[in-house]
PDB file of C-alpha atoms in Angstrom:
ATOM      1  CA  UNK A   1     144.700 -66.193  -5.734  1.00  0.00           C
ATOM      2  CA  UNK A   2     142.706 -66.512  -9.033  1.00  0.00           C
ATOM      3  CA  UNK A   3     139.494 -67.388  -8.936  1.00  0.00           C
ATOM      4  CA  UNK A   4     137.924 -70.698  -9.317  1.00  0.00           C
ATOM      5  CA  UNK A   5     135.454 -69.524 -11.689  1.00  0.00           C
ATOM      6  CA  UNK A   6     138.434 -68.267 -14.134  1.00  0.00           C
ATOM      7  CA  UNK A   7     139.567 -72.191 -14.748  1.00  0.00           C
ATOM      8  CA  UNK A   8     138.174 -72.603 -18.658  1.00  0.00           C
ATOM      9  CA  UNK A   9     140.544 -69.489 -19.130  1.00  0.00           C
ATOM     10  CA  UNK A  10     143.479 -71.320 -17.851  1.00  0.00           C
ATOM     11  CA  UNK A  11     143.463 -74.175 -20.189  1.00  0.00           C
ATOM     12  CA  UNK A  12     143.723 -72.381 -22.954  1.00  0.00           C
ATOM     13  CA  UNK A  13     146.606 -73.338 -25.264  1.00  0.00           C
ATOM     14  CA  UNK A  14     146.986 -70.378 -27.682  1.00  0.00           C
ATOM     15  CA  UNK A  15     145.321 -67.927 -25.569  1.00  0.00           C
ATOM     16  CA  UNK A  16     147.781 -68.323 -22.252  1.00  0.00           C
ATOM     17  CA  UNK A  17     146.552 -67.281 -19.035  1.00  0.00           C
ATOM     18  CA  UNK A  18     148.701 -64.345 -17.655  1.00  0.00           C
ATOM     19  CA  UNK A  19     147.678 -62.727 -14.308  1.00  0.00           C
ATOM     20  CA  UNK A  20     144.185 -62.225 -12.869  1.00  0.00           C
ATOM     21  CA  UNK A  21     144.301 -58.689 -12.261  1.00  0.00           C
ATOM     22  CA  UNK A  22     141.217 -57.917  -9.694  1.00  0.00           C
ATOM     23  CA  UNK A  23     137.862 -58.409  -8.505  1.00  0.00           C
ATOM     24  CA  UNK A  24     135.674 -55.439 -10.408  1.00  0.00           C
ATOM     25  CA  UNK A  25     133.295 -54.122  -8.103  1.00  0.00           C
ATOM     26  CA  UNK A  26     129.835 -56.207  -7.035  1.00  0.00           C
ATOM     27  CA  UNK A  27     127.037 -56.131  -9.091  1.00  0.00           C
ATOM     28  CA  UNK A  28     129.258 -54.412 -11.893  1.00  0.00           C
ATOM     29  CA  UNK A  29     128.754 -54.298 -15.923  1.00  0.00           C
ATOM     30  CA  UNK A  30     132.422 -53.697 -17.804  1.00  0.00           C
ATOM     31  CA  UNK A  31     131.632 -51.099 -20.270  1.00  0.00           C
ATOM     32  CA  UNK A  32     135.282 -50.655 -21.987  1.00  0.00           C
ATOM     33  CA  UNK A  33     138.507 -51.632 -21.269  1.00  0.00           C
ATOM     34  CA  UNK A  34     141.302 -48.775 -22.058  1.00  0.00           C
ATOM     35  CA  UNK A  35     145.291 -48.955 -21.734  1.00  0.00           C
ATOM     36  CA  UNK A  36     146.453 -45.946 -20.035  1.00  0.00           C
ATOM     37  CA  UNK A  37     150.355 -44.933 -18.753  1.00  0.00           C
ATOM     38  CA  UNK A  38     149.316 -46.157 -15.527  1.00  0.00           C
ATOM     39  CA  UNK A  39     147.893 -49.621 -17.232  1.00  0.00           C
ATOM     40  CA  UNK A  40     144.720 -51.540 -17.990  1.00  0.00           C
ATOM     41  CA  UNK A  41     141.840 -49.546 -17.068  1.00  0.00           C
ATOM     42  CA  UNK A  42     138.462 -50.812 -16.680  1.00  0.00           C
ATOM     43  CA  UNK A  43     135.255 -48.345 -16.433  1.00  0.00           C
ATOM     44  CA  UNK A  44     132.352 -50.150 -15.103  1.00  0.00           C
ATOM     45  CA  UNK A  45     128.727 -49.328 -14.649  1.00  0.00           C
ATOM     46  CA  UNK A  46     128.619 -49.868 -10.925  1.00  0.00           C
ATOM     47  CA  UNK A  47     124.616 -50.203 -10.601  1.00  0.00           C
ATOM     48  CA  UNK A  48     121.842 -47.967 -11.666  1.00  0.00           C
ATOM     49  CA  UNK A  49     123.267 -44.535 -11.289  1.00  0.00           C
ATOM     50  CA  UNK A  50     126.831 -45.148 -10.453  1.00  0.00           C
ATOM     51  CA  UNK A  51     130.127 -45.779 -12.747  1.00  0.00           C
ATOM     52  CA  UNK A  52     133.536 -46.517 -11.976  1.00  0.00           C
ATOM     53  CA  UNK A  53     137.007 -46.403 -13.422  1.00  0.00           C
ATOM     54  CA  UNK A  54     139.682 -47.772 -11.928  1.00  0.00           C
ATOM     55  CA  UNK A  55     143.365 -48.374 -13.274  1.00  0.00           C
ATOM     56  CA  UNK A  56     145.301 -51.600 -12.422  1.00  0.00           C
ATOM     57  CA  UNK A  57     143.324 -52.367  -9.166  1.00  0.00           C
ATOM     58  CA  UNK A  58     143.878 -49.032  -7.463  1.00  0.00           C
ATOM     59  CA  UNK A  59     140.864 -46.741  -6.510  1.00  0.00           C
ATOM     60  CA  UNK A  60     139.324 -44.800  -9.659  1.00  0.00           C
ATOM     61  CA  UNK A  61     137.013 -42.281 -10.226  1.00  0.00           C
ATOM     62  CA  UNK A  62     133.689 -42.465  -9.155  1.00  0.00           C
ATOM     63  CA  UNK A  63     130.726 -40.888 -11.128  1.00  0.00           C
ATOM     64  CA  UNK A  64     127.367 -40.820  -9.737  1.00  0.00           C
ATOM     65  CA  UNK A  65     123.965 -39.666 -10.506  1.00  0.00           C
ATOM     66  CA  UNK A  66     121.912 -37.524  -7.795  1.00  0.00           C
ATOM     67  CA  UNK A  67     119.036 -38.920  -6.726  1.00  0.00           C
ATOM     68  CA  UNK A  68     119.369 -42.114  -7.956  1.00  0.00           C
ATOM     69  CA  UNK A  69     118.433 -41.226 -11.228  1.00  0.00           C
ATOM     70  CA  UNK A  70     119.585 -43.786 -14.438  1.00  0.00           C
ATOM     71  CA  UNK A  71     122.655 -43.583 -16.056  1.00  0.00           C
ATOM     72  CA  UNK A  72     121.828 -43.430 -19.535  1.00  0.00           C
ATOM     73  CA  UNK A  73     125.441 -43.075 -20.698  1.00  0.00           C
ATOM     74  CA  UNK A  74     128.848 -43.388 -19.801  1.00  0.00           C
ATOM     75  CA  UNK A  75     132.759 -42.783 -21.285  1.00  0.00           C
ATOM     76  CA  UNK A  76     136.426 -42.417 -20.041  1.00  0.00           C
ATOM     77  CA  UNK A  77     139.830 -40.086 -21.722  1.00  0.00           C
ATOM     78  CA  UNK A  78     141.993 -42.210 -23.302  1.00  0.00           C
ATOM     79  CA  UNK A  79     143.925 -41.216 -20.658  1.00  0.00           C
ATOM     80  CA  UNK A  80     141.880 -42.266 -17.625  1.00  0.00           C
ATOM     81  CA  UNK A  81     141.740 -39.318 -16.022  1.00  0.00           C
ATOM     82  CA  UNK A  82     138.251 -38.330 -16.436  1.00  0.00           C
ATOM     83  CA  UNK A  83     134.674 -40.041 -16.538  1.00  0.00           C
ATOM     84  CA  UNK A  84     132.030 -37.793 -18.248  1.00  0.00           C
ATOM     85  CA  UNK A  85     127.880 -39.560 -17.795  1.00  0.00           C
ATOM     86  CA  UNK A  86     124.633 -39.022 -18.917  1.00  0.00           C
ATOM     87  CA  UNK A  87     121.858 -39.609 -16.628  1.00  0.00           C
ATOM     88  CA  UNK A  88     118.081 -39.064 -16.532  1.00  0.00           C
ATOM     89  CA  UNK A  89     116.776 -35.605 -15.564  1.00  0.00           C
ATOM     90  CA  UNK A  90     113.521 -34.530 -14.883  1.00  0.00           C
ATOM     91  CA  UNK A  91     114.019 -31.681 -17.722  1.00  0.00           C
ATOM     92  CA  UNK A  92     115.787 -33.782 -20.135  1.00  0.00           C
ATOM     93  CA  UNK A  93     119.368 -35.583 -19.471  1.00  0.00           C
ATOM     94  CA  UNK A  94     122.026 -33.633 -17.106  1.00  0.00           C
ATOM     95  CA  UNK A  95     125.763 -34.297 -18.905  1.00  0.00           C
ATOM     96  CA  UNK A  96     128.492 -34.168 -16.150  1.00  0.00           C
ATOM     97  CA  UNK A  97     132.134 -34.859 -15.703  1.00  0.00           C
ATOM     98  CA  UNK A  98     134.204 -36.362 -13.009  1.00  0.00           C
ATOM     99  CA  UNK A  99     137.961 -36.204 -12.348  1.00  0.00           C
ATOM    100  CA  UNK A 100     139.541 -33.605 -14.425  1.00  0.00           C
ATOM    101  CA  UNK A 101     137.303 -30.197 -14.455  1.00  0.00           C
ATOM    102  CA  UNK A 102     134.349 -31.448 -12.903  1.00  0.00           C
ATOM    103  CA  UNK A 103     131.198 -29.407 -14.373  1.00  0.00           C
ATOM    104  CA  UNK A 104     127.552 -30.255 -15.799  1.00  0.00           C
ATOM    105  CA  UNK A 105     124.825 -29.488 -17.618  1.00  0.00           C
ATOM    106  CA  UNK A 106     120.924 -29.956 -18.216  1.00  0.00           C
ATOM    107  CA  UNK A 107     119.853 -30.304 -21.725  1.00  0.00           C
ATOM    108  CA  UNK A 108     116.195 -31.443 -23.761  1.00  0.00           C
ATOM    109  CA  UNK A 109     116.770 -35.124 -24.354  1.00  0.00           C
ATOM    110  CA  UNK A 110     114.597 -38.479 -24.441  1.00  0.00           C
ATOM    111  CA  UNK A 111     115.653 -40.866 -21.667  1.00  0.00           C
ATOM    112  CA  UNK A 112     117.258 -43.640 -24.246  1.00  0.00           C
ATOM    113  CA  UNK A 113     120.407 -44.608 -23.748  1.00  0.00           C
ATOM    114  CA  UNK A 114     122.849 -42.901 -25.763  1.00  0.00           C
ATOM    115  CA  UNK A 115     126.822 -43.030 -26.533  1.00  0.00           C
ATOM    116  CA  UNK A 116     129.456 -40.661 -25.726  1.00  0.00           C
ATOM    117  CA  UNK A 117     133.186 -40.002 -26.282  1.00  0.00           C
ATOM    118  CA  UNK A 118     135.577 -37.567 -24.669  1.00  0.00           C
ATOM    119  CA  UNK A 119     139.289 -36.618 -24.874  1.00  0.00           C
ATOM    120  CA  UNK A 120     139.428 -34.448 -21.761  1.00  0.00           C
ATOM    121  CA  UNK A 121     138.477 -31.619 -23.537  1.00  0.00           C
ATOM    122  CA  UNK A 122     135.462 -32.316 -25.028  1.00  0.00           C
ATOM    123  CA  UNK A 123     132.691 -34.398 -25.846  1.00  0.00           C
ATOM    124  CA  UNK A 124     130.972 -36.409 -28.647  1.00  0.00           C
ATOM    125  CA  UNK A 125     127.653 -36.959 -27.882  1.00  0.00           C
ATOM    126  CA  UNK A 126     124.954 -38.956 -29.962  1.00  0.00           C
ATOM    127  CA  UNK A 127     121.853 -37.845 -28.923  1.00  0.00           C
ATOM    128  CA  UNK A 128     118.235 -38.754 -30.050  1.00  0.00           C
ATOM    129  CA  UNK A 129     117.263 -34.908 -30.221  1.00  0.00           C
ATOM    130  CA  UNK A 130     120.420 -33.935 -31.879  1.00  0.00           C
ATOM    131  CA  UNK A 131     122.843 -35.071 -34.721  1.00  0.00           C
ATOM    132  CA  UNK A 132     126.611 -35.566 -33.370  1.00  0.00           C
ATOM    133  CA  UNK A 133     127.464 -32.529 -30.838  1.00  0.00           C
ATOM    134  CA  UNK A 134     130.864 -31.510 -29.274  1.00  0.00           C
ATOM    135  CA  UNK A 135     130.548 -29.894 -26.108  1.00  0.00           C
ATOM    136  CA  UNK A 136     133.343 -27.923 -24.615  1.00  0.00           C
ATOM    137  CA  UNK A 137     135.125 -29.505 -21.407  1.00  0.00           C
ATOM    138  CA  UNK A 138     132.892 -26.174 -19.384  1.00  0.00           C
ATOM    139  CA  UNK A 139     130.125 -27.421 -20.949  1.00  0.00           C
ATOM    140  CA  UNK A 140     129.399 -23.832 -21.367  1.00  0.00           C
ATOM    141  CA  UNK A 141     128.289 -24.133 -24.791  1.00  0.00           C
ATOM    142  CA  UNK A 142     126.760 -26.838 -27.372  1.00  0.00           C
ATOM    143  CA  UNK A 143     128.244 -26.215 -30.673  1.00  0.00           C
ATOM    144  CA  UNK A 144     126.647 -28.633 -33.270  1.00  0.00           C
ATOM    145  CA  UNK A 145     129.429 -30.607 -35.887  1.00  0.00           C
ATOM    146  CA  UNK A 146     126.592 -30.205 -38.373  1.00  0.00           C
ATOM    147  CA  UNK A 147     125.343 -32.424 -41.601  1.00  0.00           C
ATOM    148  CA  UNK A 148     122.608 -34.993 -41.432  1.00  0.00           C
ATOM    149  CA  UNK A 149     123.708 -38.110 -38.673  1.00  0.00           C
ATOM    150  CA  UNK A 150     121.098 -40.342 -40.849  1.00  0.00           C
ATOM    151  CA  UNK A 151     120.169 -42.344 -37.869  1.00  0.00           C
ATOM    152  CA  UNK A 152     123.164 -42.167 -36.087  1.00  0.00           C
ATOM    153  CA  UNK A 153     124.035 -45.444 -34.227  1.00  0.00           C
ATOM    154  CA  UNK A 154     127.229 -44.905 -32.008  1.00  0.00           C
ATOM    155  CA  UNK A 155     130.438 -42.948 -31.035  1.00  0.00           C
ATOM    156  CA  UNK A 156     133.102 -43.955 -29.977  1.00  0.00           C
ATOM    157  CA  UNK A 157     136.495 -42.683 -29.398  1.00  0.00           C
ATOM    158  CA  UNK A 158     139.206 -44.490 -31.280  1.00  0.00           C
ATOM    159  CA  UNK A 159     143.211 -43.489 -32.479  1.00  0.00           C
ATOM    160  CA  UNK A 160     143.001 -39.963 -31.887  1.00  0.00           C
ATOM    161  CA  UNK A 161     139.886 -39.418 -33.167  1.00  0.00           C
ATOM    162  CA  UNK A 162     136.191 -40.452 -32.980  1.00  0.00           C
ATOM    163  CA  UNK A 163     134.684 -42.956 -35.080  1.00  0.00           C
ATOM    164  CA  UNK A 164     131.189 -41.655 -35.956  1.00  0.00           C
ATOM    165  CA  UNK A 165     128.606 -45.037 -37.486  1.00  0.00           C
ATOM    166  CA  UNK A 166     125.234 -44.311 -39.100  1.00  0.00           C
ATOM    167  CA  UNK A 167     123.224 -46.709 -40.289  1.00  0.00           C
ATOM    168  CA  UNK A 168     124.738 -46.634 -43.905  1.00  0.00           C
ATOM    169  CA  UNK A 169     128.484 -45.194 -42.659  1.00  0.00           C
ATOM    170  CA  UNK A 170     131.480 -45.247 -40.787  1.00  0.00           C
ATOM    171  CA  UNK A 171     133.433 -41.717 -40.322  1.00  0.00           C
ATOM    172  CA  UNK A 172     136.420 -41.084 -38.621  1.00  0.00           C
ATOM    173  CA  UNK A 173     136.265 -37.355 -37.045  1.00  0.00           C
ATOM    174  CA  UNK A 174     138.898 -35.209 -35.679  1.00  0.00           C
ATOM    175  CA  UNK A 175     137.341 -33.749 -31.705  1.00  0.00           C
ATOM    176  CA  UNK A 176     136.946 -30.689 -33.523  1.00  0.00           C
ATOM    177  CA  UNK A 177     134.104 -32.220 -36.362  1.00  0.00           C
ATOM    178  CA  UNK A 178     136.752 -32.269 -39.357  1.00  0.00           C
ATOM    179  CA  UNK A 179     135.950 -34.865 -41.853  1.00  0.00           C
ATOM    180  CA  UNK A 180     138.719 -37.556 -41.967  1.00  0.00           C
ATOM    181  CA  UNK A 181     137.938 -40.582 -43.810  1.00  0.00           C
ATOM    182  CA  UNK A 182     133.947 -41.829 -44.582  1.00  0.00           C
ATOM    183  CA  UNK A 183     133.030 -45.497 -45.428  1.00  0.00           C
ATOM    184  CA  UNK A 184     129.883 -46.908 -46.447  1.00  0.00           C
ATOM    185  CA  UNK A 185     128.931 -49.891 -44.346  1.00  0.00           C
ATOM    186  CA  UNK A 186     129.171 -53.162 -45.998  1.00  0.00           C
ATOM    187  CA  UNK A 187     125.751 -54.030 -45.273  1.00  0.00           C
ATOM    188  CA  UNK A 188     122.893 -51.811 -43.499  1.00  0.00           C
ATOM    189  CA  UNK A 189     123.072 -51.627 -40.079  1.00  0.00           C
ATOM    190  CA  UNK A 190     126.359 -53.133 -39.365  1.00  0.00           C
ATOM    191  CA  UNK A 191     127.905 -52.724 -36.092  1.00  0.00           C
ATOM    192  CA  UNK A 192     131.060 -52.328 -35.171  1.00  0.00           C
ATOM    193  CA  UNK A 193     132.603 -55.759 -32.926  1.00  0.00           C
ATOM    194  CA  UNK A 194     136.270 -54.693 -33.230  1.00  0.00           C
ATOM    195  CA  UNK A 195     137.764 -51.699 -34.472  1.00  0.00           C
ATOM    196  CA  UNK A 196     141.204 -51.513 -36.382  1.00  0.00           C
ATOM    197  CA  UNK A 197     142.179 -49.013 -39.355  1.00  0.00           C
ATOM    198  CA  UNK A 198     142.450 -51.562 -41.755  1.00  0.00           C
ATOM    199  CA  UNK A 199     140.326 -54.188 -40.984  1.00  0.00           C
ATOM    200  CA  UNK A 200     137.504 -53.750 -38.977  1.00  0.00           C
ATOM    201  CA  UNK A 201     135.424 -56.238 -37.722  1.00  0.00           C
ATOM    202  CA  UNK A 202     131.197 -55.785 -37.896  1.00  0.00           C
ATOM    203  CA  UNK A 203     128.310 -57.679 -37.194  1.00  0.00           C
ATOM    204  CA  UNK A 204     125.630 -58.164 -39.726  1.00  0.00           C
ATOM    205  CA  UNK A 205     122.851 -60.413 -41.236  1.00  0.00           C
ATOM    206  CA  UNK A 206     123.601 -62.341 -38.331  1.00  0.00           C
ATOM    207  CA  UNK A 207     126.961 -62.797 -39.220  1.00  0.00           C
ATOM    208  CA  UNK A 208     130.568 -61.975 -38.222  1.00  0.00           C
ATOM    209  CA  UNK A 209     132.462 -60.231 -41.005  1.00  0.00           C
ATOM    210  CA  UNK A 210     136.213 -58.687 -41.604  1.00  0.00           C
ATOM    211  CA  UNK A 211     135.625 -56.204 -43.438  1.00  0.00           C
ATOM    212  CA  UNK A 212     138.844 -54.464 -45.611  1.00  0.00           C
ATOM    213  CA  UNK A 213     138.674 -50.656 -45.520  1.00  0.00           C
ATOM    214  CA  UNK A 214     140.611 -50.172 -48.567  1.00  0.00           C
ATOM    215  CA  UNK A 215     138.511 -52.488 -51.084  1.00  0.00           C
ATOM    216  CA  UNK A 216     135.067 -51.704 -49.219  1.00  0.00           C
ATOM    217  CA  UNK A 217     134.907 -56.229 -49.386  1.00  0.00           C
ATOM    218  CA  UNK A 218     134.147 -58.228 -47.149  1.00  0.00           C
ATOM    219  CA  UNK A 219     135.180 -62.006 -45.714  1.00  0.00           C
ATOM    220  CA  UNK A 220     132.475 -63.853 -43.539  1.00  0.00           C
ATOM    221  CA  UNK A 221     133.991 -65.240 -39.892  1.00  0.00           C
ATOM    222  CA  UNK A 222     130.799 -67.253 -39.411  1.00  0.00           C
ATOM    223  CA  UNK A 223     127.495 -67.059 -37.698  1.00  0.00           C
ATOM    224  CA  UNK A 224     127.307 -64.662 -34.600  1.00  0.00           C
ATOM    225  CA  UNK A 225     124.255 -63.706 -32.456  1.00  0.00           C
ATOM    226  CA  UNK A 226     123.395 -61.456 -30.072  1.00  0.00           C
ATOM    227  CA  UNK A 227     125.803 -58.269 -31.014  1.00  0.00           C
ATOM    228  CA  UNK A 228     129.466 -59.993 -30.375  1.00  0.00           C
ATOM    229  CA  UNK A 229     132.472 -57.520 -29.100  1.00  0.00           C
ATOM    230  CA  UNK A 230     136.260 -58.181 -29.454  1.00  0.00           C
ATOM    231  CA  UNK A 231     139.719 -56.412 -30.283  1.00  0.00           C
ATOM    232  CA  UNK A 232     141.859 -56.313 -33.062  1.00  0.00           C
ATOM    233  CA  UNK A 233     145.554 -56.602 -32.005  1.00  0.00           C
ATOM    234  CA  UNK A 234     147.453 -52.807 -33.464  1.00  0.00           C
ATOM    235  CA  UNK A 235     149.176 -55.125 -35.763  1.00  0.00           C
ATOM    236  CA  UNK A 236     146.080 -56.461 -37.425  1.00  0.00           C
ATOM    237  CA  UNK A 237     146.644 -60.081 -37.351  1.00  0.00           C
ATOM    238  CA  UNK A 238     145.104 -61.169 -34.268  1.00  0.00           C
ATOM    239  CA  UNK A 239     141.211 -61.166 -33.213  1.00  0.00           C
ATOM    240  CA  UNK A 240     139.739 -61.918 -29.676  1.00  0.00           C
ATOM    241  CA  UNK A 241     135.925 -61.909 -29.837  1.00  0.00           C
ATOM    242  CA  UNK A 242     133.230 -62.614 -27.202  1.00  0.00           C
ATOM    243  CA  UNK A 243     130.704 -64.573 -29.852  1.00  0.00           C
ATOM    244  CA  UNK A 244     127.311 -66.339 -29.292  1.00  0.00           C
ATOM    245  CA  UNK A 245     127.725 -68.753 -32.194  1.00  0.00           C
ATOM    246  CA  UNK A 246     126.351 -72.312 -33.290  1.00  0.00           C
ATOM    247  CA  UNK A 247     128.422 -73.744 -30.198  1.00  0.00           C
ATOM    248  CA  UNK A 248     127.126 -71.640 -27.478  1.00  0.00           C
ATOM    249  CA  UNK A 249     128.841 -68.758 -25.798  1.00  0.00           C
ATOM    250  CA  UNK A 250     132.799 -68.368 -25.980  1.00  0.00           C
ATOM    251  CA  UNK A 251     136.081 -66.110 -26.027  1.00  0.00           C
ATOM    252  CA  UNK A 252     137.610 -66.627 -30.195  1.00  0.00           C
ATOM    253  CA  UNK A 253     141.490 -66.700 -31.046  1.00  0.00           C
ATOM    254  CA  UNK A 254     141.539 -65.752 -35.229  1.00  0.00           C
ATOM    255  CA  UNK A 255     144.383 -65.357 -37.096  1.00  0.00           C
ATOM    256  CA  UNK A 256     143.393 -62.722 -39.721  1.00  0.00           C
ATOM    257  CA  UNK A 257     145.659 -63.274 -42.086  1.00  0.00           C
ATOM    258  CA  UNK A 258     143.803 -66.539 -43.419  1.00  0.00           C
ATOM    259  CA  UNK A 259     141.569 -66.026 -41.607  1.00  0.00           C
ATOM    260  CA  UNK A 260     140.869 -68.788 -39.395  1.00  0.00           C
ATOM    261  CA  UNK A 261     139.968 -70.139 -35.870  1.00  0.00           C
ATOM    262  CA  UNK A 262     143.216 -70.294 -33.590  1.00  0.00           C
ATOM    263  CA  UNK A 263     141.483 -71.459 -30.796  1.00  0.00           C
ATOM    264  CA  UNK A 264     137.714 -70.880 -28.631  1.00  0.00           C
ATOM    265  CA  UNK A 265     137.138 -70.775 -24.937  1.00  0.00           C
ATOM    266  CA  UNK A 266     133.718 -71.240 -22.971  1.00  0.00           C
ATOM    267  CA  UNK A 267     132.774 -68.600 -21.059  1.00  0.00           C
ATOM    268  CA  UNK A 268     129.727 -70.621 -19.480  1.00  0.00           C
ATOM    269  CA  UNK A 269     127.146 -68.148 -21.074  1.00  0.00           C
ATOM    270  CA  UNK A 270     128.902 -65.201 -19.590  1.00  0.00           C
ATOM    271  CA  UNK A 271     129.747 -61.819 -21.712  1.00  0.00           C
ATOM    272  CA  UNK A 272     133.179 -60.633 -22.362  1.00  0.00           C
ATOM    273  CA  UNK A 273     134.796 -57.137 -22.962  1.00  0.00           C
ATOM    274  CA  UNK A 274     139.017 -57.362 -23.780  1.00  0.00           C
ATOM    275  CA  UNK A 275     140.993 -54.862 -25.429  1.00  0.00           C
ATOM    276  CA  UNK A 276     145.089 -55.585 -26.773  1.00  0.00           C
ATOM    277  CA  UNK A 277     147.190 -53.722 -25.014  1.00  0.00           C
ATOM    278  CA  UNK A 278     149.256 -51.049 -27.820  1.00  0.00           C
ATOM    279  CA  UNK A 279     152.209 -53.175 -28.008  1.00  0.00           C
ATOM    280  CA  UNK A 280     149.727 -55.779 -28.918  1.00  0.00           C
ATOM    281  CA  UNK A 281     151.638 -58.050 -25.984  1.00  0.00           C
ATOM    282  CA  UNK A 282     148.671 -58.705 -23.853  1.00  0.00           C
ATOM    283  CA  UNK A 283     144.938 -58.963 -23.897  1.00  0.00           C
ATOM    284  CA  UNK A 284     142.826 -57.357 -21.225  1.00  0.00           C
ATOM    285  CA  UNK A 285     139.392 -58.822 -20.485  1.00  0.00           C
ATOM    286  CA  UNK A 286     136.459 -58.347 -18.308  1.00  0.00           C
ATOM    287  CA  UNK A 287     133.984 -60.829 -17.666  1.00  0.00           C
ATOM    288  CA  UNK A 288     131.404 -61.120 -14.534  1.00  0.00           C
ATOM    289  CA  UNK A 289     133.085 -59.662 -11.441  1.00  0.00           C
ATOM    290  CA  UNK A 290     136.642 -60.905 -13.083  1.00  0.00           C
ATOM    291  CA  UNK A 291     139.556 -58.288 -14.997  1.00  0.00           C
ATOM    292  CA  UNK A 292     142.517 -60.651 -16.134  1.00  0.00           C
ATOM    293  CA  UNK A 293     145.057 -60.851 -18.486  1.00  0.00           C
ATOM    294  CA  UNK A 294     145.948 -63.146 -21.661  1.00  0.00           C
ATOM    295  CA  UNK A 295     148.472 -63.471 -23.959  1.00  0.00           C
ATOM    296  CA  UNK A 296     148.540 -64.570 -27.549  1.00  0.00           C
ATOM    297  CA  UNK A 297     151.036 -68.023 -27.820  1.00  0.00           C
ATOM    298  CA  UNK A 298     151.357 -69.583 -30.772  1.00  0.00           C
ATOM    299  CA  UNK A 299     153.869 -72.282 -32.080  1.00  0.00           C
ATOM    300  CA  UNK A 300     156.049 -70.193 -34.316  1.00  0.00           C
ATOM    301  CA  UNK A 301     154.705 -66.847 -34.511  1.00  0.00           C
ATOM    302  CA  UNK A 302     155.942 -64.003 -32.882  1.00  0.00           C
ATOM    303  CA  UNK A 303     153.672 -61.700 -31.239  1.00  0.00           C
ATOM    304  CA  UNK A 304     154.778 -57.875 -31.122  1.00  0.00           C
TER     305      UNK A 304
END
């Protein structure tokens, strides 16, 4: 039965209520929402040491800290088949991984939160000791990628690889530290609301911008507050963005290619995470205790 609190997501015209997929565990915060083999995958910071991953309602893979000490970080394999956290220590931060090759490790760190990416074989850590460091799945080693991080902002896994932002750049980095592709943000600062290798979307001077990788220009979506997070559909002409704008709180529909504002959706103050699946046929999003599914319907456009 779908929740009653789920009804401003059912009268949505464009953005067509699918399925409500499951209740996310109590007192839970959706940190990213993955497509895996198995399906949508949501991992979840479960409280203040705990985080969860679970796959299309069944039982996941739970990470916890010892002692009840704070998660400072947390990430997921592509795959979802592994959870790797970072959580305070009382010698620095202790790394450790759950699922696939469970192992940790204690090293000298600050107790800030911090960003993380693995692919089941290693790790990209940001750090605020450290530039950008890939640590072996054994974690017995730290083997630095090297070069300045110039107050490096996140990582993230993303198509393979791991998307690397600064405060002045983006980089896209294969899991090994091998240079890719390097942009220079659009504006100081930016960050990253929706990735996609063409057109991502970033969040600057307080306001929403597409910005085209190939031309380095940008196109202004509007006014945006409070550090808005969407997805960019694989074929690059859809956007669904959780945005605090001059209306309040709500869940966008924009077609790219104009661009323009398909259609909005209250959320009643409440913060979204979604992610298209790779087919680009559905929409997964998170929001309170809620993981549901949408779907992209518009009048005489096909969605693939």
């Amino acid at each position: 039965m779908v929740p009653q609190r789920l009804l401003p997501f059912r009268r949505g015209r464009a953005l067509r209520f699918d399925r409500w997929c499951h209740q996310l565990p109590y007192r839970s915060s959706a940190h990213r929402l993955l497509w895996t083999e198995r399906g949508l995958a949501c991992l979840v910071r479960a409280g203040w040491d705990r985080a969860l991953l679970s796959v299309d309602g069944a039982s996941g893979i739970e990470a916890r800290s010892p002692a009840g000490q704070r998660l400072m970080g947390l990430a997921a394999t592509p795959a979802g088949d592994a959870v790797a956290i970072v959580h305070e220590h009382p010698d620095g931060a202790r790394l450790a991984t759950f699922g696939r090759a469970p192992a940790a490790r204690v090293y000298p760190e600050r107790h800030y939160d911090v960003t993380l990416a693995t692919d089941g074989e290693r790790i990209v850590l940001r750090g605020h000791l450290a530039p950008p460091t890939v640590l072996p799945w054994s974690l017995a080693a730290r083997t630095p990628w090297g070069g300045p991080c110039d107050g490096l902002a996140s990582v993230q896994a993303v198509d393979g690889a791991v998307l690397v932002l600064s405060r002045t750049a983006a980089s896209l980095r294969a899991w090994d530290g091998a240079a890719i592709a390097t942009w220079p943000l659009p504006r100081p600062d930016a960050w990253l609301a929706a990735w996609h290798r063409a057109t991502p979307v970033v969040f600057a001077g307080g306001e929403l911008l597409l910005w085209d990788l190939a031309s380095g220009r940008t196109r202004s979506l509007g006014a945006a507050r409070s550090y808005p997070d969407g997805s960019v559909a694989p074929d690059g002409r859809w956007l669904v963005i959780d945005r605090v704008g001059p209306q309040g709180r709500g869940l966008e529909l924009w077609d790219l290619r104009e661009p323009a504002l398909v259609e909005r959706l209250p959320t009643r103050g409440r913060a979204c995470t979604c992610a298209f699946s790779p087919d680009g046929a559905v929409l997964g999003v998170a929001i309170g205790d809620d993981l549901f599914l949408l779907r992209v319907d518009v009048p005489g456009v096909t969605v693939r």
